[in-house]
PDB file of C-alpha atoms and ligand atoms in Angstrom:
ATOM      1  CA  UNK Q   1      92.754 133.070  75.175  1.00 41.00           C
ATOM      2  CA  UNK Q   2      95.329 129.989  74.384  1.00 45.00           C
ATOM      3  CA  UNK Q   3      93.543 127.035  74.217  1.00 49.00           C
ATOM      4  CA  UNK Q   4      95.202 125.356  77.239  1.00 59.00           C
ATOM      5  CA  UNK Q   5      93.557 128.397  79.207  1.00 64.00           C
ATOM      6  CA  UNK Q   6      90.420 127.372  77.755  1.00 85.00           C
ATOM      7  CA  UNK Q   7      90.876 124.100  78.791  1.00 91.00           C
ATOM      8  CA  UNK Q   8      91.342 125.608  82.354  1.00 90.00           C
ATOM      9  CA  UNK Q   9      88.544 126.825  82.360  1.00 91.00           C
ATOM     10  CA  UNK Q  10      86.898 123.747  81.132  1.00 94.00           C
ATOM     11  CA  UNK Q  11      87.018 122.070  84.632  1.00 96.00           C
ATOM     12  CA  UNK Q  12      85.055 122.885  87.789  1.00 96.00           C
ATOM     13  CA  UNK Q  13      88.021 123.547  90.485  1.00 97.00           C
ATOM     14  CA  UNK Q  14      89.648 126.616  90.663  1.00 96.00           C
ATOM     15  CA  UNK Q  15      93.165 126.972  88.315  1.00 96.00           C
ATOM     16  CA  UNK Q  16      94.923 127.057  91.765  1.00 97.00           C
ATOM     17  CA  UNK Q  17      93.698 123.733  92.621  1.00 98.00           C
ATOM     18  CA  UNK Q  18      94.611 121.888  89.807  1.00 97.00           C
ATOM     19  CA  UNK Q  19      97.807 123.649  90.199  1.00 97.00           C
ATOM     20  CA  UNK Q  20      98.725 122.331  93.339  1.00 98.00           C
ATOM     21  CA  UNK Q  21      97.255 118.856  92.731  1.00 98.00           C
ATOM     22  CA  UNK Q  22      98.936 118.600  88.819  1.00 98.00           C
ATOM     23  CA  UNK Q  23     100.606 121.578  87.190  1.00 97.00           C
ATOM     24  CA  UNK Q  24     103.009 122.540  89.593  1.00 97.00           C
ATOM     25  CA  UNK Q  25     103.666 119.481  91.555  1.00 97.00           C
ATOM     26  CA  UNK Q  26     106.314 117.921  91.329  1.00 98.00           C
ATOM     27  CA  UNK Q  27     108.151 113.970  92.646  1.00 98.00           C
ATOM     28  CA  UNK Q  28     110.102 115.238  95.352  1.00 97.00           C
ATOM     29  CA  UNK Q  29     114.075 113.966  95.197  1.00 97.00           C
ATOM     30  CA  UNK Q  30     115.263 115.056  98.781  1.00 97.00           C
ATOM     31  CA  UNK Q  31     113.223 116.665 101.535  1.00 98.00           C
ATOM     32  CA  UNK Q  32     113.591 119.117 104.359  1.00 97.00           C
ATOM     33  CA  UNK Q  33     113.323 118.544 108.388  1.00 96.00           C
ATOM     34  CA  UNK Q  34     110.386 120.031 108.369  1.00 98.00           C
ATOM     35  CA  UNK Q  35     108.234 117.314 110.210  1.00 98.00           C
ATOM     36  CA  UNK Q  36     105.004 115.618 109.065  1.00 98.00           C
ATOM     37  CA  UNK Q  37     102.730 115.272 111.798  1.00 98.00           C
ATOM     38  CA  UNK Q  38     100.642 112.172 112.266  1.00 98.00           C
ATOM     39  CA  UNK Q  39      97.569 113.769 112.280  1.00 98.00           C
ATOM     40  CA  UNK Q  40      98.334 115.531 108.353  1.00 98.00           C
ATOM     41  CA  UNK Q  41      98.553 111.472 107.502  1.00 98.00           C
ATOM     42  CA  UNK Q  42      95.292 110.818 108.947  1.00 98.00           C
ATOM     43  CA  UNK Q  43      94.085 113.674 106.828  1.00 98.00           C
ATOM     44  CA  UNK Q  44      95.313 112.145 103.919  1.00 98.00           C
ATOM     45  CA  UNK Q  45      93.907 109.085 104.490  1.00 98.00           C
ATOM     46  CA  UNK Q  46      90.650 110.301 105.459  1.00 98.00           C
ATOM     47  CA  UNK Q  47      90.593 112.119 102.104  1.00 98.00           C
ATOM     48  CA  UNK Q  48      91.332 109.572  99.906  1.00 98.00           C
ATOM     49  CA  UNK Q  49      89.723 106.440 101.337  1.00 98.00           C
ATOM     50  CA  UNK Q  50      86.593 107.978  99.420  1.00 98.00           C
ATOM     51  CA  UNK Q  51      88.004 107.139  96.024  1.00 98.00           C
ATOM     52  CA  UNK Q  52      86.594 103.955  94.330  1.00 98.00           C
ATOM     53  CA  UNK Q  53      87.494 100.380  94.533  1.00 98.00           C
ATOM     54  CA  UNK Q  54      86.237  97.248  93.149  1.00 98.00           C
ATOM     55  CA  UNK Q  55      83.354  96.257  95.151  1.00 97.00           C
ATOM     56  CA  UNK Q  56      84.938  98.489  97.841  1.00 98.00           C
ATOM     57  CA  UNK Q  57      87.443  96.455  98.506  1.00 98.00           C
ATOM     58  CA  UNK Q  58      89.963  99.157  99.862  1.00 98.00           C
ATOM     59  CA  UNK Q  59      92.927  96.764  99.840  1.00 98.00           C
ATOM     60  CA  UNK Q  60      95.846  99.108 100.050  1.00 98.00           C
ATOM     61  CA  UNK Q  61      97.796  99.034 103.471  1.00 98.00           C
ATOM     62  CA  UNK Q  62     100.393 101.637 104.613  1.00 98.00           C
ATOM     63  CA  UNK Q  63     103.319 101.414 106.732  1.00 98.00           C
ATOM     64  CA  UNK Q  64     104.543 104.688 108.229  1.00 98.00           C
ATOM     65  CA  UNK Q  65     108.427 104.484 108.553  1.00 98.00           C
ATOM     66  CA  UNK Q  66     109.175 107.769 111.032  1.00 97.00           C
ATOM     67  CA  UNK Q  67     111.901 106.137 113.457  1.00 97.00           C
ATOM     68  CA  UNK Q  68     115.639 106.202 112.962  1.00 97.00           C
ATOM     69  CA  UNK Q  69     115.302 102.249 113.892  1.00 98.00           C
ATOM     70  CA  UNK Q  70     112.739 102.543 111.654  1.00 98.00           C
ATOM     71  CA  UNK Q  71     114.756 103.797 108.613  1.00 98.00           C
ATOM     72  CA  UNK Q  72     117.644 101.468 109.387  1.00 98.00           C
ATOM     73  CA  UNK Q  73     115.167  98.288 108.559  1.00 98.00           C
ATOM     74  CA  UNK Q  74     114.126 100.370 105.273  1.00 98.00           C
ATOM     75  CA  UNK Q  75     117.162 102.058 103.866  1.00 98.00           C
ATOM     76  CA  UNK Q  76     119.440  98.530 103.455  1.00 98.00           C
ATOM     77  CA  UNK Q  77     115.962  97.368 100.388  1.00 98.00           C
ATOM     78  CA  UNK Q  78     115.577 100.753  98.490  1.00 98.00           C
ATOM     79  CA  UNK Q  79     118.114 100.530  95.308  1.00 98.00           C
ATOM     80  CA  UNK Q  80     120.722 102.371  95.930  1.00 98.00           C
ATOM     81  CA  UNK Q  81     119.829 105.276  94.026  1.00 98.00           C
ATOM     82  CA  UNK Q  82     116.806 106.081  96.260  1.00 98.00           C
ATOM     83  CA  UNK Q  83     118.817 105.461  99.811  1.00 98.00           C
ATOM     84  CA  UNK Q  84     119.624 109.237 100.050  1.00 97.00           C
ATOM     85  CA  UNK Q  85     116.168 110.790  99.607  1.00 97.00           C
ATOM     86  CA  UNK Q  86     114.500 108.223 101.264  1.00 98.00           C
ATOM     87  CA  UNK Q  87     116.775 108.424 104.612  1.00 97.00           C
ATOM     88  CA  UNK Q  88     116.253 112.605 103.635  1.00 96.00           C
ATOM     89  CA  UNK Q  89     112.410 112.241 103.811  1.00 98.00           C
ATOM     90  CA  UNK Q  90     110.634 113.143 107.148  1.00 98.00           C
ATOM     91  CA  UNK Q  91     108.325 110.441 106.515  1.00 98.00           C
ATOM     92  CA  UNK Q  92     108.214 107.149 104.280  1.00 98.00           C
ATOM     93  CA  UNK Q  93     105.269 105.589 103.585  1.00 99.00           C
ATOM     94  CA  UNK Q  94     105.428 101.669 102.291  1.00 99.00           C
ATOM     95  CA  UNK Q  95     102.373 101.217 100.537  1.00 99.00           C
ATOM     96  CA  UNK Q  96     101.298  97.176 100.111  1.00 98.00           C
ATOM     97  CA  UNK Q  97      98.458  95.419  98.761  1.00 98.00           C
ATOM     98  CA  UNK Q  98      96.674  93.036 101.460  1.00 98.00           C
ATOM     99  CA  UNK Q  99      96.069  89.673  99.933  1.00 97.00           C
ATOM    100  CA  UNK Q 100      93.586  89.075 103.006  1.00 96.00           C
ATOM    101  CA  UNK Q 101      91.463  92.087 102.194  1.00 97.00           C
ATOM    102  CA  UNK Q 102      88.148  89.899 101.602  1.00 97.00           C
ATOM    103  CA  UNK Q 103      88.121  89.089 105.278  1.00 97.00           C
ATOM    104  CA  UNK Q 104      86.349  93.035 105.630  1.00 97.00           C
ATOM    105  CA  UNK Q 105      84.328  92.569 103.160  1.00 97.00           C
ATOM    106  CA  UNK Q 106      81.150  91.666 105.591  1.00 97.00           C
ATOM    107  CA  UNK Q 107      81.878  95.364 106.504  1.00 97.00           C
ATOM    108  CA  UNK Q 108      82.674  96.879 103.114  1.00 97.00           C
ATOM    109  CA  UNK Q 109      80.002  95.322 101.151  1.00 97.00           C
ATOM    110  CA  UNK Q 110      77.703  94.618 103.751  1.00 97.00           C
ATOM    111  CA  UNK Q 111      74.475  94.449 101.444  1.00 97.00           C
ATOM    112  CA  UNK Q 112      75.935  91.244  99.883  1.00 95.00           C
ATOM    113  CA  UNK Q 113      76.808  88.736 102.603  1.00 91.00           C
ATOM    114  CA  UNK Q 114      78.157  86.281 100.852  1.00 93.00           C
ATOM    115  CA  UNK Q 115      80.745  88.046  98.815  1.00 95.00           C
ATOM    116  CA  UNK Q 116      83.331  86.832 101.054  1.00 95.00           C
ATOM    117  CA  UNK Q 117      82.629  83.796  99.761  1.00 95.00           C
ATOM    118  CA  UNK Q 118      83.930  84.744  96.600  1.00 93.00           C
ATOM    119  CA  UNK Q 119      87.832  85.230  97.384  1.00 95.00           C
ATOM    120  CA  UNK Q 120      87.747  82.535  99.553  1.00 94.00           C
ATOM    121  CA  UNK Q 121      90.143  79.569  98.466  1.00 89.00           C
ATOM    122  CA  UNK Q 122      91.628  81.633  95.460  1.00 87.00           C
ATOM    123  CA  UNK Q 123      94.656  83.145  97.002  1.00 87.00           C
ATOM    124  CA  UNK Q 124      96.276  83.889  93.422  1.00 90.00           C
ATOM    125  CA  UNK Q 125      93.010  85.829  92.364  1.00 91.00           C
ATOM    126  CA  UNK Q 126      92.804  87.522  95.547  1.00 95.00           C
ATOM    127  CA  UNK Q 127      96.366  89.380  94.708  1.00 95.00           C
ATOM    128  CA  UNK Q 128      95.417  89.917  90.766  1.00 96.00           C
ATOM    129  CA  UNK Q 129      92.750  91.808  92.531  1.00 97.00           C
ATOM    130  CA  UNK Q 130      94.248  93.347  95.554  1.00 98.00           C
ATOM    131  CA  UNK Q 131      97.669  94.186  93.724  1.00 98.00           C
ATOM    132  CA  UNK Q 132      95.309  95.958  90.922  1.00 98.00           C
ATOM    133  CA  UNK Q 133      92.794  97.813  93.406  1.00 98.00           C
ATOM    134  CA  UNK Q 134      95.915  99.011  95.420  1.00 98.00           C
ATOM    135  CA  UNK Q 135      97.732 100.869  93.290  1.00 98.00           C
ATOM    136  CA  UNK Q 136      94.493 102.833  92.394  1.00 98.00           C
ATOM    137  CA  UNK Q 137      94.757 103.554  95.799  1.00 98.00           C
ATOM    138  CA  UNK Q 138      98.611 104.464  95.249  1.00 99.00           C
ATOM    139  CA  UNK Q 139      97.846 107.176  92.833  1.00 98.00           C
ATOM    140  CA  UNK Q 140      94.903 108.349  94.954  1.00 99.00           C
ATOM    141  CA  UNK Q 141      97.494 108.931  98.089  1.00 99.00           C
ATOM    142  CA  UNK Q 142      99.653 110.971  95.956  1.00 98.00           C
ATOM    143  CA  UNK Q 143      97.536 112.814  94.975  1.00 98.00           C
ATOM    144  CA  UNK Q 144      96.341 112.961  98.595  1.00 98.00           C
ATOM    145  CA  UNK Q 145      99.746 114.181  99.799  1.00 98.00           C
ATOM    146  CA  UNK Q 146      99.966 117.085  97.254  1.00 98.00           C
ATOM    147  CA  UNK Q 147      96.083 118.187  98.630  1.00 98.00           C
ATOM    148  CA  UNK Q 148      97.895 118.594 101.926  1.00 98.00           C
ATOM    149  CA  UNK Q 149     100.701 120.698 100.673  1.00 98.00           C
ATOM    150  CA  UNK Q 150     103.203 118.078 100.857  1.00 98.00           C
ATOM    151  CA  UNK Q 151     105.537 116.774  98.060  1.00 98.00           C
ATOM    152  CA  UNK Q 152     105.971 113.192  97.232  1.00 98.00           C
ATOM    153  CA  UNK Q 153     108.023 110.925  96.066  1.00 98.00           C
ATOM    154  CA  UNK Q 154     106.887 107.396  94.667  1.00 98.00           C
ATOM    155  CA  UNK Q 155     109.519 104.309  93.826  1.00 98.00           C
ATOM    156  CA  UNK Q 156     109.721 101.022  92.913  1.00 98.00           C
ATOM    157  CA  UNK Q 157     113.244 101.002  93.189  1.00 98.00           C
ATOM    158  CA  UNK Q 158     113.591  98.618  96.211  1.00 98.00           C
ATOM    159  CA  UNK Q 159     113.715  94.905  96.980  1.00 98.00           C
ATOM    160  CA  UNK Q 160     109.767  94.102  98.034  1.00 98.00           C
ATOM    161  CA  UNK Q 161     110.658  90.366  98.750  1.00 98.00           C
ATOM    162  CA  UNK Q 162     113.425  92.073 101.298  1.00 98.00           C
ATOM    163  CA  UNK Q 163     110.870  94.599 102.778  1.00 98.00           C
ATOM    164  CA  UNK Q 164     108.272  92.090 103.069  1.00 98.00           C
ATOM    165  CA  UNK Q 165     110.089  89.439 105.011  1.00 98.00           C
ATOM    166  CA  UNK Q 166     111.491  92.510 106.965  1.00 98.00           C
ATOM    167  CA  UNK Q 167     107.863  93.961 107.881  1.00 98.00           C
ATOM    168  CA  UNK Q 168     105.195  91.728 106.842  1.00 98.00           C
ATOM    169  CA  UNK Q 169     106.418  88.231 107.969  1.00 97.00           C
ATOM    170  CA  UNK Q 170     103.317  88.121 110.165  1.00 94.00           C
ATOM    171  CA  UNK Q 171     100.562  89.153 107.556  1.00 94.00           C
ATOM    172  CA  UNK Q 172      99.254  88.984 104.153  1.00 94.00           C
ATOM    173  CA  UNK Q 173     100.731  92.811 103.141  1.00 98.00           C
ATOM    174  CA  UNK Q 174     102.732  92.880  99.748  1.00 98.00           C
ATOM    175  CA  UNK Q 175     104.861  95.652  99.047  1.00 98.00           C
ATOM    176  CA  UNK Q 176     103.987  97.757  95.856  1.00 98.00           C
ATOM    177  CA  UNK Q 177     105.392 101.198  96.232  1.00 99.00           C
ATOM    178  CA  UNK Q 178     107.504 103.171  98.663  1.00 99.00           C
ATOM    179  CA  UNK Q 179     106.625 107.047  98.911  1.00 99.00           C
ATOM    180  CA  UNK Q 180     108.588 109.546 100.389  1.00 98.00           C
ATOM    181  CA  UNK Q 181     106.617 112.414 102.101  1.00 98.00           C
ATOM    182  CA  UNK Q 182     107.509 115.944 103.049  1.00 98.00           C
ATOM    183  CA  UNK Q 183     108.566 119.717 102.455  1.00 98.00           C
ATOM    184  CA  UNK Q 184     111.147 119.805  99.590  1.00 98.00           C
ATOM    185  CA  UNK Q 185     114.669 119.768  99.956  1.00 97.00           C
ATOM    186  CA  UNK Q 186     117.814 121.610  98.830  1.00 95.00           C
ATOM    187  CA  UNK Q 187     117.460 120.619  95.022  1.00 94.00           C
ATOM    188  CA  UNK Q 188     115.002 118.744  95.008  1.00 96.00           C
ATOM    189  CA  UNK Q 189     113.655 118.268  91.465  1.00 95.00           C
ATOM    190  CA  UNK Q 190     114.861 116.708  88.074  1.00 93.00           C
ATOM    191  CA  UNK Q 191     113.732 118.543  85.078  1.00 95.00           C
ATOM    192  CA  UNK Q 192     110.283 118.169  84.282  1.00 97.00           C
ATOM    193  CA  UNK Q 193     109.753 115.272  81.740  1.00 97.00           C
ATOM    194  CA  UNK Q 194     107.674 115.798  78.487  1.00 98.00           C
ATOM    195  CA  UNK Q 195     103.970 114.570  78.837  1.00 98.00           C
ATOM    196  CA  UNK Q 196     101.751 112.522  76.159  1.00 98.00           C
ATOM    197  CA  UNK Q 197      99.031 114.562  74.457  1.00 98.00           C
ATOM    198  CA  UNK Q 198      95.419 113.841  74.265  1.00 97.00           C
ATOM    199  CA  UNK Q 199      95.633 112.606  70.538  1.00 98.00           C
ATOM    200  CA  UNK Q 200      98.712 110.235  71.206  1.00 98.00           C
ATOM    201  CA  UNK Q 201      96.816 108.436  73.759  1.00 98.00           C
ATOM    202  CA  UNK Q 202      93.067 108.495  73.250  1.00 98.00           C
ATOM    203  CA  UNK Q 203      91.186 106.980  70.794  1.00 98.00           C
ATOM    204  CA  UNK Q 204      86.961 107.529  70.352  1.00 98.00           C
ATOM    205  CA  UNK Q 205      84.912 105.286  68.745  1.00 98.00           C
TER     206      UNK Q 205
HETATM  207  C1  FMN R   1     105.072 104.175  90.626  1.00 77.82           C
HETATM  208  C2  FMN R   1     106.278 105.087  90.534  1.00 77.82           C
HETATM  209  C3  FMN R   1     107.539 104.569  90.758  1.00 77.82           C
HETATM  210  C4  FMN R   1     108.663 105.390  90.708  1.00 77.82           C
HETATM  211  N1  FMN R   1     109.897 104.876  91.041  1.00 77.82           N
HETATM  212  C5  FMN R   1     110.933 105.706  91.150  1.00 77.82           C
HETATM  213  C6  FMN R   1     112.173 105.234  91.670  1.00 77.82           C
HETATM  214  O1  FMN R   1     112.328 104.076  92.051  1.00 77.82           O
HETATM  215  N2  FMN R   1     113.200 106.131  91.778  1.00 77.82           N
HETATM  216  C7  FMN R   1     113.062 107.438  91.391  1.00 77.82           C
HETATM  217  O2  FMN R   1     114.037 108.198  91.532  1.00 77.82           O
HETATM  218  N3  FMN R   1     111.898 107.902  90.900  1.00 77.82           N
HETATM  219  C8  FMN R   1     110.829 107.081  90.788  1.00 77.82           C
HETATM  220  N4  FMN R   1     109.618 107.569  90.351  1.00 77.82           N
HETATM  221  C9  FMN R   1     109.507 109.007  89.992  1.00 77.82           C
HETATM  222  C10 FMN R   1     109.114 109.279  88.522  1.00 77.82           C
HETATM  223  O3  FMN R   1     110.211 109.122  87.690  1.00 77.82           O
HETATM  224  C11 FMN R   1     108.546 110.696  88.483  1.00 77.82           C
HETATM  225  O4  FMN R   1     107.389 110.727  89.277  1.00 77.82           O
HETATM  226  C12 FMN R   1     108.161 111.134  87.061  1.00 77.82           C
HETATM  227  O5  FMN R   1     109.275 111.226  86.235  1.00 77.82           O
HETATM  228  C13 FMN R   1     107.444 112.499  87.078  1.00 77.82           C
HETATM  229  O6  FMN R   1     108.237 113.481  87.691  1.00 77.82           O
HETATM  230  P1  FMN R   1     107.592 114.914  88.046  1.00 77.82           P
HETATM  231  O7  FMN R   1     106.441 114.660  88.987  1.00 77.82           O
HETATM  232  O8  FMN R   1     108.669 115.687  88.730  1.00 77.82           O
HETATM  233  O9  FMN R   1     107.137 115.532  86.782  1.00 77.82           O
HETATM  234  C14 FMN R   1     108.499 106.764  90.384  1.00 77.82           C
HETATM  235  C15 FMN R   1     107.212 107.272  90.157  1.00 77.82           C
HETATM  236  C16 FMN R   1     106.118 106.468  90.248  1.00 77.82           C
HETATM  237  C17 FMN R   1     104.740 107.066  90.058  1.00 77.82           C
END
């Protein structure tokens, strides 16, 4: 037994799991027509709005690009390197942190009325927090998509002052990260990239 297989072992879900969630997935770089329905978004979202926030503050917001028109508005702010996938991509999701997220907090947090109260008056620490609690919620989406058996493909190659006054003149939403969602393309991956091993990243004390 190699000791990666041993590792394997070491967790509770099954080796095809972590497979699909880890191993074998891969960022996506051009997609096929093969639709993604609303209701397989829902699913996703209804997955991973279980992960943790900070005082369950659940700031992340997601605008589903789907439309032609739609893609027109997007396309001219990605970079120009990720035009082509992203026009490719049956879906596009533009993932943004809501600075205004306190005002659900009498729902979210209900056992401590006044936290609120808090974020109130303090709009640059309300988007330290919401721009840090959101892209927990990023990487909890991804990994989302994969549990669905969907590929996708995260960038921050765009303009975000462009896409915000473009979609989110008339609320609080800041742009953090654009993700492409779908079946594979023709092509559709770069070769995988080395990772970082345990002992180059984690020190115990
Ligand atoms: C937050 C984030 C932003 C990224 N931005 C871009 C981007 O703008 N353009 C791009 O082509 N790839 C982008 N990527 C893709 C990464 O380069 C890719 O996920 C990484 O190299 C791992 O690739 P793999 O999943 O195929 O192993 C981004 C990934 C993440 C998570």
């Amino acid at each position: 037994m190699t000791s990666s297989v041993s590792l394997t072992d070491a967790l509770l879900v099954p080796q095809d799991v972590q497979d699909l969630l880890f191993r074998e997935a891969r960022t996506a770089n051009s997609f096929s027509a093969e639709p993604v329905s609303d209701e397989q978004l829902q699913a996703i979202y209804d997955l991973v709005k279980w992960a943790p926030t900070s005082m369950n503050t659940q700031p992340l917001r997601a605008l589903v690009v789907r439309t032609p028109e739609g893609k027109e508005r997007l396309l001219p702010h990605m970079s120009e390197g990720n035009r082509a996938k992203t026009a490719s991509a049956p879906v596009t999701v533009v993932l943004a942190a809501d600075t205004d997220f306190h005002e659900n907090l009498p729902k979210t947090f209900p056992h401590k009325p006044d936290a609120k109260d808090l974020f109130v008056g303090s709009e640059e620490g309300r988007e330290g927090f919401a721009r840090l609690n959101s892209l927990l919620q990023v990487g909890y989406f991804i990994i989302g998509v994969r549990a669905a058996g969907l590929a996708a493909g995260p960038m921050t190659g765009f303009d975000s002052a462009g896409i915000d006054g473009e979609f989110f003149a008339g609320n609080k939403w800041k742009s953090l990260v654009v993700v492409n969602v779908g079946k594979p393309g023709d092509n559709p991956w770069f070769g995988r990239l080395p990772r970082l091993d345990y002992d180059e990243v984690v020190e115990t004390v």
